[in-house]
Amino acid sequence: ESHVKFFRYIILGGGVSAGYAAKEFTRQGLQRGELAIISKEAVAPYERPALSKGYLSPKRPSRLPDFHVCVGSGGQRLLLEWYREEGISLFLNTEIVKADISSKALTTSTGRIFKYQTLIIATGSTVIKLTDFGVKGADAKNIFYLREISDANRLIEGVKAKRKGKAVIVGGGYIGLEVGAAMRINNLDVTMVYPDTWCMPRLFTSDIAAFYEGYYANKGIKIVKGTSVVEFNANSNNGEVKEVTLKDGKVLQADIVVVGIGGRPLTSLFKGQVVEDKGGIKTDGFFKTSISSVYAIGDVATFPMKMYDEMRRVEHVDHARKSAEQAVKAIKADEYGVSIEEYDYLPYFYSRIFDLSWKFYGDNVGETVIFGDHNPLSKEPKFGSYWIHMGKVKGAFLEGGTNEENEAIAKVAREQPRVGNLEELAKEGLSFALKA
Ligand code: FAD
């Protein structure tokens, strides 16, 4: 049948992990016509984190092809031509709506069928929407979300139409903080709203959060904490959002709303067909699922985190890249009948906002100490934090570090040295990591 196409390898999804997997396939040796990538996006795989950073900059914003993978890890950009030259078929604007693992077939929204020998699931996450909770008026115009480049383009159009307008950011996580900063840089009057007592509560300690919240206040961003949005009111003439009503009764004026309240892994196509765990698709340390011809990488994979002897899912770009490389190495090793080391991942998260840049390595468990200059009014603030559990350093955070210093805190998080006195550790600060 002409509408059925077969590939030895199919990567479902065309995001970060898909791009890095393609690169790894070519390193391992790939024949022309063996690999296809199927993506509902219109563009080749790119470094998604750029969307909430340089992409939203009013001055010389970054644009494709600048940030196609693999530039994010210092590699060469994979342009459309690259896929062509390598004989990799890239099916863009192509959404898979049905997956049947027993017949190894994927069906597109237009009824085309793709068959594979080995499948790599790389569908990433989708945003959680306020309409999912039935928040009144949440379908008004100018309420934006940010996951894909098409979302970012809509947001940019919205910002252009509302120069110097009022932006309300819902959510105090990564997306909320990064987009809040970007909206302020675009000269909008920004208010952030989140239900928690401080921003990024899943990672930040109250001390770390106090620094960033102070820094934001100093940039003219208003922060409303401990409450949530209950209703949006729209202009009756054009349907555009006008007011945001909060649980505590407060009403905020808004020309634009950006919502960043988290994501959900896109696993639904495989429900009941592969074993799941902790909201993701369960894999081993080689990203193989419960079905031996199916792998899962990036945001959707729940894998054994060897260091902590626990199954975890990680929604960060560094893991998207590394899990992709590991899965492809494992697929090729299987074919050659050789074995490779199990994935041994050190969690690594980062963010860049205004002139700031932080990195975190390891696990944020146990007691914490903060060190360095964390006064938000300082000219050049530089500080960090350690997490200490059962007498060992488990996690380390650093704002404003050099490459060498960041490597030092990564090493500490990996090696987990013992510490005696926490007060001394706080006094030693960064030098503890540098001499470890
Ligand atoms: P994705 O990159 O999301 O790719 C999934 C792809 O699959 C998409 O192209 C999607 O369209 C496609 N797809 C899904 N379903 C289908 C289907 N049924 N048919 C066809 N195609 C499909 N992480 C950090 O560590 N640091 C950061 O600073 C950072 N910033 C971020 C900023 C933004 C705005 C966002 C959205 C994320 C950010 N992240 C960051 C998280 C990071 O980008 C993700 O963890 C990473 O992209 C995950 O890679 P992935 O390949 O699993 O999924």
GROMACS .gro file of N, CA and C and ligand atoms in nm, residues 11-19 38-53 56 91 93-98 107-108 121-127 146-148 151-152 174-175 178-179 266 268-270 297-301 314-321 323-324 345 348-352 358, ligand 1:
model
  284
   11ILE      N    1   1.163   0.782   1.521
   11ILE     CA    2   1.157   0.864   1.642
   11ILE      C    3   1.025   0.941   1.636
   12LEU      N    4   0.939   0.919   1.734
   12LEU     CA    5   0.812   0.990   1.738
   12LEU      C    6   0.828   1.114   1.824
   13GLY      N    7   0.819   1.230   1.759
   13GLY     CA    8   0.844   1.358   1.825
   13GLY      C    9   0.966   1.421   1.761
   14GLY      N   10   0.964   1.554   1.749
   14GLY     CA   11   1.076   1.621   1.682
   14GLY      C   12   1.132   1.733   1.767
   15GLY      N   13   1.151   1.705   1.895
   15GLY     CA   14   1.205   1.806   1.986
   15GLY      C   15   1.351   1.783   2.018
   16VAL      N   16   1.388   1.823   2.137
   16VAL     CA   17   1.528   1.818   2.178
   16VAL      C   18   1.584   1.676   2.170
   17SER      N   19   1.517   1.583   2.234
   17SER     CA   20   1.575   1.448   2.240
   17SER      C   21   1.578   1.384   2.102
   18ALA      N   22   1.479   1.414   2.018
   18ALA     CA   23   1.478   1.359   1.881
   18ALA      C   24   1.603   1.403   1.805
   19GLY      N   25   1.634   1.532   1.814
   19GLY     CA   26   1.750   1.584   1.742
   19GLY      C   27   1.881   1.521   1.789
   38ILE      N   28   0.923   1.188   1.312
   38ILE     CA   29   0.788   1.237   1.284
   38ILE      C   30   0.753   1.344   1.387
   39SER      N   31   0.722   1.464   1.341
   39SER     CA   32   0.695   1.574   1.434
   39SER      C   33   0.574   1.656   1.393
   40LYS      N   34   0.494   1.694   1.490
   40LYS     CA   35   0.381   1.780   1.455
   40LYS      C   36   0.424   1.925   1.443
   41GLU      N   37   0.547   1.956   1.484
   41GLU     CA   38   0.595   2.093   1.466
   41GLU      C   39   0.636   2.116   1.320
   42ALA      N   40   0.645   2.244   1.282
   42ALA     CA   41   0.673   2.279   1.142
   42ALA      C   42   0.822   2.289   1.113
   43VAL      N   43   0.905   2.280   1.218
   43VAL     CA   44   1.049   2.303   1.201
   43VAL      C   45   1.129   2.186   1.255
   44ALA      N   46   1.253   2.176   1.208
   44ALA     CA   47   1.343   2.069   1.254
   44ALA      C   48   1.374   2.089   1.403
   45PRO      N   49   1.416   1.981   1.471
   45PRO     CA   50   1.443   1.988   1.614
   45PRO      C   51   1.531   2.107   1.655
   46TYR      N   52   1.490   2.173   1.763
   46TYR     CA   53   1.562   2.292   1.810
   46TYR      C   54   1.574   2.286   1.962
   47GLU      N   55   1.658   2.373   2.014
   47GLU     CA   56   1.683   2.380   2.158
   47GLU      C   57   1.567   2.458   2.223
   48ARG      N   58   1.471   2.384   2.276
   48ARG     CA   59   1.348   2.443   2.328
   48ARG      C   60   1.370   2.553   2.433
   49PRO      N   61   1.469   2.541   2.523
   49PRO     CA   62   1.486   2.646   2.625
   49PRO      C   63   1.500   2.788   2.568
   50ALA      N   64   1.543   2.801   2.443
   50ALA     CA   65   1.559   2.934   2.384
   50ALA      C   66   1.426   3.010   2.378
   51LEU      N   67   1.315   2.936   2.374
   51LEU     CA   68   1.184   3.000   2.353
   51LEU      C   69   1.146   3.097   2.464
   52SER      N   70   1.192   3.070   2.586
   52SER     CA   71   1.156   3.160   2.697
   52SER      C   72   1.271   3.254   2.729
   53LYS      N   73   1.375   3.253   2.647
   53LYS     CA   74   1.494   3.337   2.675
   53LYS      C   75   1.519   3.426   2.553
   56LEU      N   76   1.248   3.570   2.304
   56LEU     CA   77   1.154   3.676   2.344
   56LEU      C   78   1.222   3.812   2.361
   91PHE      N   79   0.961   1.406   0.881
   91PHE     CA   80   0.821   1.435   0.847
   91PHE      C   81   0.771   1.542   0.942
   93ASN      N   82   0.509   1.881   1.043
   93ASN     CA   83   0.363   1.906   1.039
   93ASN      C   84   0.285   1.776   1.033
   94THR      N   85   0.338   1.674   1.097
   94THR     CA   86   0.277   1.540   1.090
   94THR      C   87   0.246   1.492   1.231
   95GLU      N   88   0.119   1.483   1.261
   95GLU     CA   89   0.081   1.440   1.396
   95GLU      C   90   0.037   1.295   1.396
   96ILE      N   91   0.092   1.221   1.491
   96ILE     CA   92   0.049   1.082   1.508
   96ILE      C   93  -0.069   1.081   1.605
   97VAL      N   94  -0.177   1.018   1.565
   97VAL     CA   95  -0.297   1.017   1.649
   97VAL      C   96  -0.327   0.878   1.705
   98LYS      N   97  -0.255   0.778   1.651
   98LYS     CA   98  -0.278   0.642   1.700
   98LYS      C   99  -0.148   0.562   1.692
  107THR      N  100  -0.027   0.587   1.314
  107THR     CA  101  -0.120   0.645   1.216
  107THR      C  102  -0.124   0.796   1.233
  108THR      N  103  -0.115   0.870   1.121
  108THR     CA  104  -0.118   1.016   1.128
  108THR      C  105  -0.262   1.066   1.125
  121ILE      N  106   1.008   0.672   2.153
  121ILE     CA  107   0.904   0.769   2.189
  121ILE      C  108   0.973   0.893   2.247
  122ALA      N  109   0.952   1.006   2.180
  122ALA     CA  110   1.017   1.132   2.223
  122ALA      C  111   0.916   1.245   2.212
  123THR      N  112   0.797   1.221   2.268
  123THR     CA  113   0.686   1.315   2.251
  123THR      C  114   0.688   1.431   2.350
  124GLY      N  115   0.777   1.427   2.450
  124GLY     CA  116   0.791   1.542   2.540
  124GLY      C  117   0.667   1.568   2.623
  125SER      N  118   0.644   1.694   2.654
  125SER     CA  119   0.533   1.732   2.740
  125SER      C  120   0.441   1.830   2.671
  126THR      N  121   0.323   1.843   2.725
  126THR     CA  122   0.231   1.947   2.682
  126THR      C  123   0.201   2.034   2.803
  127VAL      N  124   0.158   2.157   2.779
  127VAL     CA  125   0.132   2.245   2.894
  127VAL      C  126  -0.001   2.211   2.960
  146LEU      N  127   0.329   2.856   2.668
  146LEU     CA  128   0.455   2.849   2.594
  146LEU      C  129   0.514   2.709   2.598
  147ARG      N  130   0.509   2.640   2.485
  147ARG     CA  131   0.575   2.509   2.475
  147ARG      C  132   0.650   2.499   2.342
  148GLU      N  133   0.580   2.536   2.235
  148GLU     CA  134   0.640   2.519   2.103
  148GLU      C  135   0.663   2.654   2.037
  151ASP      N  136   0.368   2.867   1.973
  151ASP     CA  137   0.319   2.940   2.091
  151ASP      C  138   0.399   3.068   2.111
  152ALA      N  139   0.531   3.056   2.096
  152ALA     CA  140   0.619   3.173   2.117
  152ALA      C  141   0.588   3.281   2.014
  174TYR      N  142   0.981   2.785   3.646
  174TYR     CA  143   1.077   2.824   3.541
  174TYR      C  144   1.015   2.919   3.438
  175ILE      N  145   0.903   2.874   3.380
  175ILE     CA  146   0.844   2.949   3.269
  175ILE      C  147   0.796   3.085   3.319
  178GLU      N  148   1.103   3.311   3.384
  178GLU     CA  149   1.175   3.351   3.262
  178GLU      C  150   1.089   3.442   3.175
  179VAL      N  151   0.961   3.408   3.161
  179VAL     CA  152   0.874   3.490   3.076
  179VAL      C  153   0.843   3.623   3.146
  266LEU      N  154   0.349   1.356   2.741
  266LEU     CA  155   0.257   1.308   2.637
  266LEU      C  156   0.271   1.157   2.617
  268SER      N  157  -0.023   0.948   2.625
  268SER     CA  158  -0.158   0.891   2.608
  268SER      C  159  -0.169   0.795   2.489
  269LEU      N  160  -0.088   0.816   2.384
  269LEU     CA  161  -0.095   0.726   2.268
  269LEU      C  162  -0.060   0.582   2.306
  270PHE      N  163   0.012   0.568   2.417
  270PHE     CA  164   0.066   0.435   2.453
  270PHE      C  165  -0.001   0.375   2.577
  297ILE      N  166   1.243   0.837   2.564
  297ILE     CA  167   1.351   0.928   2.607
  297ILE      C  168   1.296   1.067   2.640
  298GLY      N  169   1.377   1.147   2.708
  298GLY     CA  170   1.338   1.284   2.738
  298GLY      C  171   1.232   1.292   2.847
  299ASP      N  172   1.143   1.389   2.834
  299ASP     CA  173   1.042   1.417   2.937
  299ASP      C  174   0.951   1.299   2.969
  300VAL      N  175   0.927   1.211   2.872
  300VAL     CA  176   0.827   1.105   2.894
  300VAL      C  177   0.881   0.983   2.971
  301ALA      N  178   1.013   0.971   2.983
  301ALA     CA  179   1.071   0.849   3.041
  301ALA      C  180   1.081   0.855   3.193
  314VAL      N  181   1.248   1.323   3.455
  314VAL     CA  182   1.317   1.452   3.458
  314VAL      C  183   1.273   1.534   3.337
  315GLU      N  184   1.223   1.654   3.363
  315GLU     CA  185   1.176   1.741   3.253
  315GLU      C  186   1.275   1.852   3.227
  316HIS      N  187   1.397   1.813   3.191
  316HIS     CA  188   1.500   1.915   3.165
  316HIS      C  189   1.581   1.877   3.044
  317VAL      N  190   1.638   1.982   2.984
  317VAL     CA  191   1.700   1.965   2.853
  317VAL      C  192   1.826   1.878   2.857
  318ASP      N  193   1.903   1.888   2.964
  318ASP     CA  194   2.028   1.811   2.973
  318ASP      C  195   1.998   1.660   2.970
  319HIS      N  196   1.894   1.622   3.042
  319HIS     CA  197   1.853   1.481   3.041
  319HIS      C  198   1.794   1.442   2.905
  320ALA      N  199   1.721   1.534   2.841
  320ALA     CA  200   1.666   1.503   2.708
  320ALA      C  201   1.780   1.465   2.613
  321ARG      N  202   1.888   1.544   2.618
  321ARG     CA  203   2.004   1.517   2.531
  321ARG      C  204   2.071   1.385   2.567
  323SER      N  205   1.968   1.126   2.756
  323SER     CA  206   1.889   1.003   2.744
  323SER      C  207   1.880   0.961   2.597
  324ALA      N  208   1.873   1.059   2.507
  324ALA     CA  209   1.868   1.030   2.364
  324ALA      C  210   1.994   0.955   2.322
  345TYR      N  211   2.284   0.916   3.575
  345TYR     CA  212   2.259   1.058   3.555
  345TYR      C  213   2.273   1.142   3.682
  348TYR      N  214   2.078   1.794   3.657
  348TYR     CA  215   2.135   1.926   3.630
  348TYR      C  216   2.025   2.015   3.573
  349PHE      N  217   1.995   2.124   3.640
  349PHE     CA  218   1.896   2.222   3.594
  349PHE      C  219   1.962   2.359   3.590
  350TYR      N  220   1.911   2.446   3.505
  350TYR     CA  221   1.965   2.582   3.502
  350TYR      C  222   1.858   2.679   3.455
  351SER      N  223   1.884   2.806   3.476
  351SER     CA  224   1.798   2.908   3.419
  351SER      C  225   1.878   3.037   3.400
  352ARG      N  226   1.834   3.118   3.305
  352ARG     CA  227   1.894   3.250   3.284
  352ARG      C  228   1.783   3.353   3.281
  358TRP      N  229   2.181   3.080   3.690
  358TRP     CA  230   2.209   2.985   3.797
  358TRP      C  231   2.213   2.843   3.745
  437FAD     P1  232   1.024   1.815   2.340
  437FAD     O1  233   1.147   1.894   2.319
  437FAD     O2  234   0.906   1.885   2.396
  437FAD     O3  235   0.982   1.750   2.200
  437FAD     C1  236   0.864   1.676   2.182
  437FAD     C2  237   0.826   1.682   2.037
  437FAD     O4  238   0.729   1.583   2.008
  437FAD     C3  239   0.766   1.814   1.993
  437FAD     O5  240   0.823   1.853   1.872
  437FAD     C4  241   0.618   1.779   1.974
  437FAD     O6  242   0.553   1.860   1.881
  437FAD     C5  243   0.629   1.638   1.924
  437FAD     N1  244   0.508   1.556   1.941
  437FAD     C6  245   0.442   1.529   2.055
  437FAD     N2  246   0.337   1.448   2.031
  437FAD     C7  247   0.338   1.423   1.899
  437FAD     C8  248   0.253   1.346   1.813
  437FAD     N3  249   0.149   1.278   1.861
  437FAD     N4  250   0.282   1.342   1.681
  437FAD     C9  251   0.389   1.410   1.632
  437FAD     N5  252   0.472   1.484   1.709
  437FAD    C10  253   0.446   1.490   1.841
  437FAD     N6  254   1.496   2.275   3.051
  437FAD    C11  255   1.611   2.310   3.109
  437FAD     O7  256   1.682   2.224   3.159
  437FAD     N7  257   1.652   2.440   3.114
  437FAD    C12  258   1.577   2.541   3.063
  437FAD     O8  259   1.616   2.658   3.069
  437FAD    C13  260   1.453   2.507   2.999
  437FAD     N8  261   1.376   2.603   2.944
  437FAD    C14  262   1.258   2.568   2.885
  437FAD    C15  263   1.179   2.668   2.828
  437FAD    C16  264   1.058   2.637   2.767
  437FAD    C17  265   0.975   2.747   2.707
  437FAD    C18  266   1.013   2.502   2.765
  437FAD    C19  267   0.881   2.467   2.701
  437FAD    C20  268   1.091   2.402   2.821
  437FAD    C21  269   1.214   2.434   2.881
  437FAD     N9  270   1.295   2.335   2.938
  437FAD    C22  271   1.415   2.370   2.996
  437FAD    C23  272   1.257   2.192   2.933
  437FAD    C24  273   1.316   2.122   2.812
  437FAD     O9  274   1.299   2.202   2.698
  437FAD    C25  275   1.249   1.987   2.792
  437FAD    O10  276   1.277   1.908   2.906
  437FAD    C26  277   1.296   1.917   2.665
  437FAD    O11  278   1.260   1.991   2.552
  437FAD    C27  279   1.240   1.777   2.657
  437FAD    O12  280   1.278   1.718   2.535
  437FAD     P2  281   1.183   1.610   2.466
  437FAD    O13  282   1.251   1.572   2.340
  437FAD    O14  283   1.146   1.508   2.565
  437FAD    O15  284   1.048   1.690   2.433
   0.00000   0.00000   0.00000
